[in-house]
Amino acid sequence: CGAGIIATESVTAGVDICVVPLSLMMNVHSARQAPFWSIAQAMKIDFASDHEIVLVHLVFERNNVNSKWAPYI
């Protein structure tokens, strides 16, 4: 498997084997709720893409020891 995952039992195509709620993922939606977003808006930063928004979100959260993401990044 391309992800480096090995099944110990047969897996049926189309059946979810793992589901992660969006609220537990760092994404463009969590970025727009983060403190850095209001700073970026005030500075009129024009992000080139959603990927860039998430990247900046990651950098800000990585430097915040009180971040809810701190244990994971």
mmCIF file of N, CA and C in Angstrom:
data_model
loop_
_atom_site.group_PDB
_atom_site.id
_atom_site.type_symbol
_atom_site.label_atom_id
_atom_site.label_comp_id
_atom_site.label_asym_id
_atom_site.label_seq_id
_atom_site.Cartn_x
_atom_site.Cartn_y
_atom_site.Cartn_z
ATOM 1 N N CYS A 1 0.851 -1.183 0.000
ATOM 2 C CA CYS A 1 0.000 0.000 0.000
ATOM 3 C C CYS A 1 0.900 1.251 0.000
ATOM 4 N N GLY A 2 0.523 2.256 -0.727
ATOM 5 C CA GLY A 2 1.335 3.461 -0.859
ATOM 6 C C GLY A 2 1.541 4.236 0.425
ATOM 7 N N ALA A 3 0.663 4.061 1.401
ATOM 8 C CA ALA A 3 0.770 4.801 2.660
ATOM 9 C C ALA A 3 1.616 4.065 3.693
ATOM 10 N N GLY A 4 2.124 2.895 3.342
ATOM 11 C CA GLY A 4 2.932 2.144 4.289
ATOM 12 C C GLY A 4 2.097 1.442 5.343
ATOM 13 N N ILE A 5 0.829 1.193 5.027
ATOM 14 C CA ILE A 5 -0.085 0.540 5.962
ATOM 15 C C ILE A 5 -0.304 -0.893 5.504
ATOM 16 N N ILE A 6 -0.278 -1.817 6.444
ATOM 17 C CA ILE A 6 -0.501 -3.220 6.123
ATOM 18 C C ILE A 6 -1.714 -3.705 6.911
ATOM 19 N N ALA A 7 -2.661 -4.320 6.208
ATOM 20 C CA ALA A 7 -3.851 -4.864 6.857
ATOM 21 C C ALA A 7 -3.560 -6.269 7.370
ATOM 22 N N THR A 8 -4.068 -6.569 8.542
ATOM 23 C CA THR A 8 -3.913 -7.919 9.094
ATOM 24 C C THR A 8 -5.127 -8.781 8.777
ATOM 25 N N GLU A 9 -6.177 -8.151 8.194
ATOM 26 C CA GLU A 9 -7.380 -8.852 7.765
ATOM 27 C C GLU A 9 -7.796 -8.258 6.424
ATOM 28 N N SER A 10 -8.695 -8.923 5.752
ATOM 29 C CA SER A 10 -9.223 -8.403 4.492
ATOM 30 C C SER A 10 -9.974 -7.099 4.744
ATOM 31 N N VAL A 11 -9.789 -6.161 3.834
ATOM 32 C CA VAL A 11 -10.475 -4.869 3.930
ATOM 33 C C VAL A 11 -11.356 -4.737 2.695
ATOM 34 N N THR A 12 -12.620 -4.471 2.919
ATOM 35 C CA THR A 12 -13.567 -4.328 1.820
ATOM 36 C C THR A 12 -13.444 -2.940 1.212
ATOM 37 N N ALA A 13 -13.322 -2.895 -0.103
ATOM 38 C CA ALA A 13 -13.223 -1.615 -0.812
ATOM 39 C C ALA A 13 -14.445 -0.756 -0.498
ATOM 40 N N GLY A 14 -14.206 0.530 -0.254
ATOM 41 C CA GLY A 14 -15.288 1.477 0.004
ATOM 42 C C GLY A 14 -15.742 1.557 1.444
ATOM 43 N N VAL A 15 -15.182 0.723 2.312
ATOM 44 C CA VAL A 15 -15.559 0.723 3.724
ATOM 45 C C VAL A 15 -14.531 1.536 4.501
ATOM 46 N N ASP A 16 -15.014 2.507 5.295
ATOM 47 C CA ASP A 16 -14.117 3.318 6.119
ATOM 48 C C ASP A 16 -13.472 2.443 7.188
ATOM 49 N N ILE A 17 -12.165 2.568 7.327
ATOM 50 C CA ILE A 17 -11.470 1.841 8.397
ATOM 51 C C ILE A 17 -10.959 2.800 9.471
ATOM 52 N N CYS A 18 -10.996 4.090 9.150
ATOM 53 C CA CYS A 18 -10.580 5.109 10.109
ATOM 54 C C CYS A 18 -11.253 6.417 9.723
ATOM 55 N N VAL A 19 -11.860 7.075 10.693
ATOM 56 C CA VAL A 19 -12.528 8.348 10.433
ATOM 57 C C VAL A 19 -12.020 9.364 11.451
ATOM 58 N N VAL A 20 -11.550 10.504 10.957
ATOM 59 C CA VAL A 20 -11.066 11.577 11.828
ATOM 60 C C VAL A 20 -11.964 12.798 11.601
ATOM 61 N N PRO A 21 -12.621 13.294 12.654
ATOM 62 C CA PRO A 21 -13.482 14.467 12.503
ATOM 63 C C PRO A 21 -12.677 15.698 12.070
ATOM 64 N N LEU A 22 -13.277 16.538 11.243
ATOM 65 C CA LEU A 22 -12.609 17.759 10.782
ATOM 66 C C LEU A 22 -12.152 18.632 11.946
ATOM 67 N N SER A 23 -12.899 18.603 13.039
ATOM 68 C CA SER A 23 -12.542 19.433 14.201
ATOM 69 C C SER A 23 -11.219 19.000 14.829
ATOM 70 N N LEU A 24 -10.749 17.813 14.480
ATOM 71 C CA LEU A 24 -9.480 17.322 15.013
ATOM 72 C C LEU A 24 -8.349 17.420 14.007
ATOM 73 N N MET A 25 -8.610 18.136 12.905
ATOM 74 C CA MET A 25 -7.595 18.309 11.867
ATOM 75 C C MET A 25 -7.209 19.769 11.735
ATOM 76 N N MET A 26 -5.943 20.002 11.486
ATOM 77 C CA MET A 26 -5.482 21.349 11.166
ATOM 78 C C MET A 26 -5.751 21.544 9.676
ATOM 79 N N ASN A 27 -6.582 22.524 9.367
ATOM 80 C CA ASN A 27 -6.965 22.771 7.984
ATOM 81 C C ASN A 27 -7.295 24.254 7.807
ATOM 82 N N VAL A 28 -7.739 24.621 6.642
ATOM 83 C CA VAL A 28 -8.027 26.033 6.371
ATOM 84 C C VAL A 28 -9.143 26.557 7.274
ATOM 85 N N HIS A 29 -10.070 25.686 7.666
ATOM 86 C CA HIS A 29 -11.160 26.115 8.546
ATOM 87 C C HIS A 29 -10.645 26.400 9.959
ATOM 88 N N SER A 30 -9.772 25.549 10.470
ATOM 89 C CA SER A 30 -9.196 25.811 11.799
ATOM 90 C C SER A 30 -8.287 27.032 11.741
ATOM 91 N N ALA A 31 -7.624 27.229 10.605
ATOM 92 C CA ALA A 31 -6.749 28.401 10.445
ATOM 93 C C ALA A 31 -7.544 29.694 10.561
ATOM 94 N N ARG A 32 -8.711 29.714 9.946
ATOM 95 C CA ARG A 32 -9.533 30.940 9.958
ATOM 96 C C ARG A 32 -10.165 31.212 11.311
ATOM 97 N N GLN A 33 -10.081 30.247 12.223
ATOM 98 C CA GLN A 33 -10.551 30.437 13.594
ATOM 99 C C GLN A 33 -9.410 30.758 14.552
ATOM 100 N N ALA A 34 -8.187 30.641 14.067
ATOM 101 C CA ALA A 34 -7.003 30.825 14.907
ATOM 102 C C ALA A 34 -6.670 32.306 15.083
ATOM 103 N N PRO A 35 -5.974 32.651 16.182
ATOM 104 C CA PRO A 35 -5.604 34.047 16.431
ATOM 105 C C PRO A 35 -4.801 34.694 15.300
ATOM 106 N N PHE A 36 -3.972 33.923 14.605
ATOM 107 C CA PHE A 36 -3.156 34.517 13.551
ATOM 108 C C PHE A 36 -4.010 35.077 12.418
ATOM 109 N N TRP A 37 -5.215 34.525 12.224
ATOM 110 C CA TRP A 37 -6.046 34.936 11.096
ATOM 111 C C TRP A 37 -6.430 36.418 11.187
ATOM 112 N N SER A 38 -6.785 36.881 12.372
ATOM 113 C CA SER A 38 -7.144 38.299 12.519
ATOM 114 C C SER A 38 -5.930 39.194 12.279
ATOM 115 N N ILE A 39 -4.760 38.720 12.653
ATOM 116 C CA ILE A 39 -3.530 39.476 12.391
ATOM 117 C C ILE A 39 -3.281 39.555 10.888
ATOM 118 N N ALA A 40 -3.406 38.422 10.219
ATOM 119 C CA ALA A 40 -3.201 38.379 8.765
ATOM 120 C C ALA A 40 -4.203 39.273 8.044
ATOM 121 N N GLN A 41 -5.442 39.264 8.514
ATOM 122 C CA GLN A 41 -6.466 40.105 7.898
ATOM 123 C C GLN A 41 -6.164 41.591 8.111
ATOM 124 N N ALA A 42 -5.742 41.942 9.313
ATOM 125 C CA ALA A 42 -5.409 43.337 9.619
ATOM 126 C C ALA A 42 -4.232 43.820 8.781
ATOM 127 N N MET A 43 -3.302 42.891 8.497
ATOM 128 C CA MET A 43 -2.137 43.249 7.692
ATOM 129 C C MET A 43 -2.424 43.146 6.190
ATOM 130 N N LYS A 44 -3.660 42.742 5.869
ATOM 131 C CA LYS A 44 -4.089 42.591 4.472
ATOM 132 C C LYS A 44 -3.188 41.637 3.680
ATOM 133 N N ILE A 45 -2.811 40.540 4.344
ATOM 134 C CA ILE A 45 -1.991 39.532 3.675
ATOM 135 C C ILE A 45 -2.862 38.776 2.678
ATOM 136 N N ASP A 46 -2.390 38.681 1.460
ATOM 137 C CA ASP A 46 -3.101 37.985 0.393
ATOM 138 C C ASP A 46 -2.439 36.626 0.189
ATOM 139 N N PHE A 47 -3.027 35.589 0.772
ATOM 140 C CA PHE A 47 -2.470 34.250 0.644
ATOM 141 C C PHE A 47 -2.711 33.709 -0.759
ATOM 142 N N ALA A 48 -1.722 33.026 -1.288
ATOM 143 C CA ALA A 48 -1.802 32.500 -2.654
ATOM 144 C C ALA A 48 -2.740 31.300 -2.754
ATOM 145 N N SER A 49 -2.889 30.564 -1.651
ATOM 146 C CA SER A 49 -3.718 29.356 -1.694
ATOM 147 C C SER A 49 -4.121 28.945 -0.280
ATOM 148 N N ASP A 50 -5.050 28.007 -0.197
ATOM 149 C CA ASP A 50 -5.419 27.445 1.100
ATOM 150 C C ASP A 50 -4.231 26.715 1.725
ATOM 151 N N HIS A 51 -3.391 26.115 0.901
ATOM 152 C CA HIS A 51 -2.205 25.426 1.419
ATOM 153 C C HIS A 51 -1.294 26.415 2.153
ATOM 154 N N GLU A 52 -1.161 27.595 1.598
ATOM 155 C CA GLU A 52 -0.324 28.621 2.226
ATOM 156 C C GLU A 52 -0.928 29.062 3.557
ATOM 157 N N ILE A 53 -2.244 29.179 3.613
ATOM 158 C CA ILE A 53 -2.921 29.543 4.871
ATOM 159 C C ILE A 53 -2.628 28.491 5.935
ATOM 160 N N VAL A 54 -2.758 27.224 5.576
ATOM 161 C CA VAL A 54 -2.509 26.141 6.542
ATOM 162 C C VAL A 54 -1.044 26.114 6.965
ATOM 163 N N LEU A 55 -0.148 26.375 6.042
ATOM 164 C CA LEU A 55 1.276 26.421 6.365
ATOM 165 C C LEU A 55 1.572 27.507 7.398
ATOM 166 N N VAL A 56 1.034 28.699 7.199
ATOM 167 C CA VAL A 56 1.254 29.790 8.154
ATOM 168 C C VAL A 56 0.594 29.456 9.494
ATOM 169 N N HIS A 57 -0.576 28.855 9.437
ATOM 170 C CA HIS A 57 -1.267 28.401 10.651
ATOM 171 C C HIS A 57 -0.362 27.435 11.423
ATOM 172 N N LEU A 58 0.235 26.486 10.732
ATOM 173 C CA LEU A 58 1.141 25.522 11.357
ATOM 174 C C LEU A 58 2.323 26.215 12.016
ATOM 175 N N VAL A 59 2.924 27.165 11.329
ATOM 176 C CA VAL A 59 4.082 27.886 11.878
ATOM 177 C C VAL A 59 3.689 28.655 13.139
ATOM 178 N N PHE A 60 2.561 29.363 13.094
ATOM 179 C CA PHE A 60 2.115 30.112 14.274
ATOM 180 C C PHE A 60 1.825 29.173 15.440
ATOM 181 N N GLU A 61 1.120 28.084 15.164
ATOM 182 C CA GLU A 61 0.772 27.155 16.240
ATOM 183 C C GLU A 61 2.011 26.446 16.792
ATOM 184 N N ARG A 62 2.978 26.182 15.947
ATOM 185 C CA ARG A 62 4.220 25.529 16.391
ATOM 186 C C ARG A 62 4.976 26.403 17.379
ATOM 187 N N ASN A 63 4.837 27.703 17.229
ATOM 188 C CA ASN A 63 5.540 28.640 18.102
ATOM 189 C C ASN A 63 4.718 29.077 19.314
ATOM 190 N N ASN A 64 3.558 28.466 19.501
ATOM 191 C CA ASN A 64 2.688 28.797 20.625
ATOM 192 C C ASN A 64 2.651 27.600 21.581
ATOM 193 N N VAL A 65 3.337 27.704 22.710
ATOM 194 C CA VAL A 65 3.402 26.573 23.649
ATOM 195 C C VAL A 65 2.039 26.232 24.243
ATOM 196 N N ASN A 66 1.089 27.170 24.200
ATOM 197 C CA ASN A 66 -0.255 26.927 24.729
ATOM 198 C C ASN A 66 -1.240 26.454 23.665
ATOM 199 N N SER A 67 -0.750 26.205 22.480
ATOM 200 C CA SER A 67 -1.610 25.775 21.388
ATOM 201 C C SER A 67 -2.202 24.402 21.664
ATOM 202 N N LYS A 68 -3.465 24.205 21.275
ATOM 203 C CA LYS A 68 -4.073 22.879 21.408
ATOM 204 C C LYS A 68 -3.362 21.879 20.500
ATOM 205 N N TRP A 69 -2.645 22.378 19.505
ATOM 206 C CA TRP A 69 -1.930 21.513 18.574
ATOM 207 C C TRP A 69 -0.524 21.167 19.064
ATOM 208 N N ALA A 70 -0.058 21.811 20.133
ATOM 209 C CA ALA A 70 1.321 21.658 20.606
ATOM 210 C C ALA A 70 1.755 20.196 20.775
ATOM 211 N N PRO A 71 0.917 19.320 21.314
ATOM 212 C CA PRO A 71 1.376 17.928 21.473
ATOM 213 C C PRO A 71 1.600 17.189 20.161
ATOM 214 N N TYR A 72 1.104 17.755 19.065
ATOM 215 C CA TYR A 72 1.138 17.038 17.797
ATOM 216 C C TYR A 72 2.110 17.624 16.770
ATOM 217 N N ILE A 73 2.629 18.823 17.047
ATOM 218 C CA ILE A 73 3.510 19.445 16.054
ATOM 219 C C ILE A 73 4.863 19.788 16.647
#
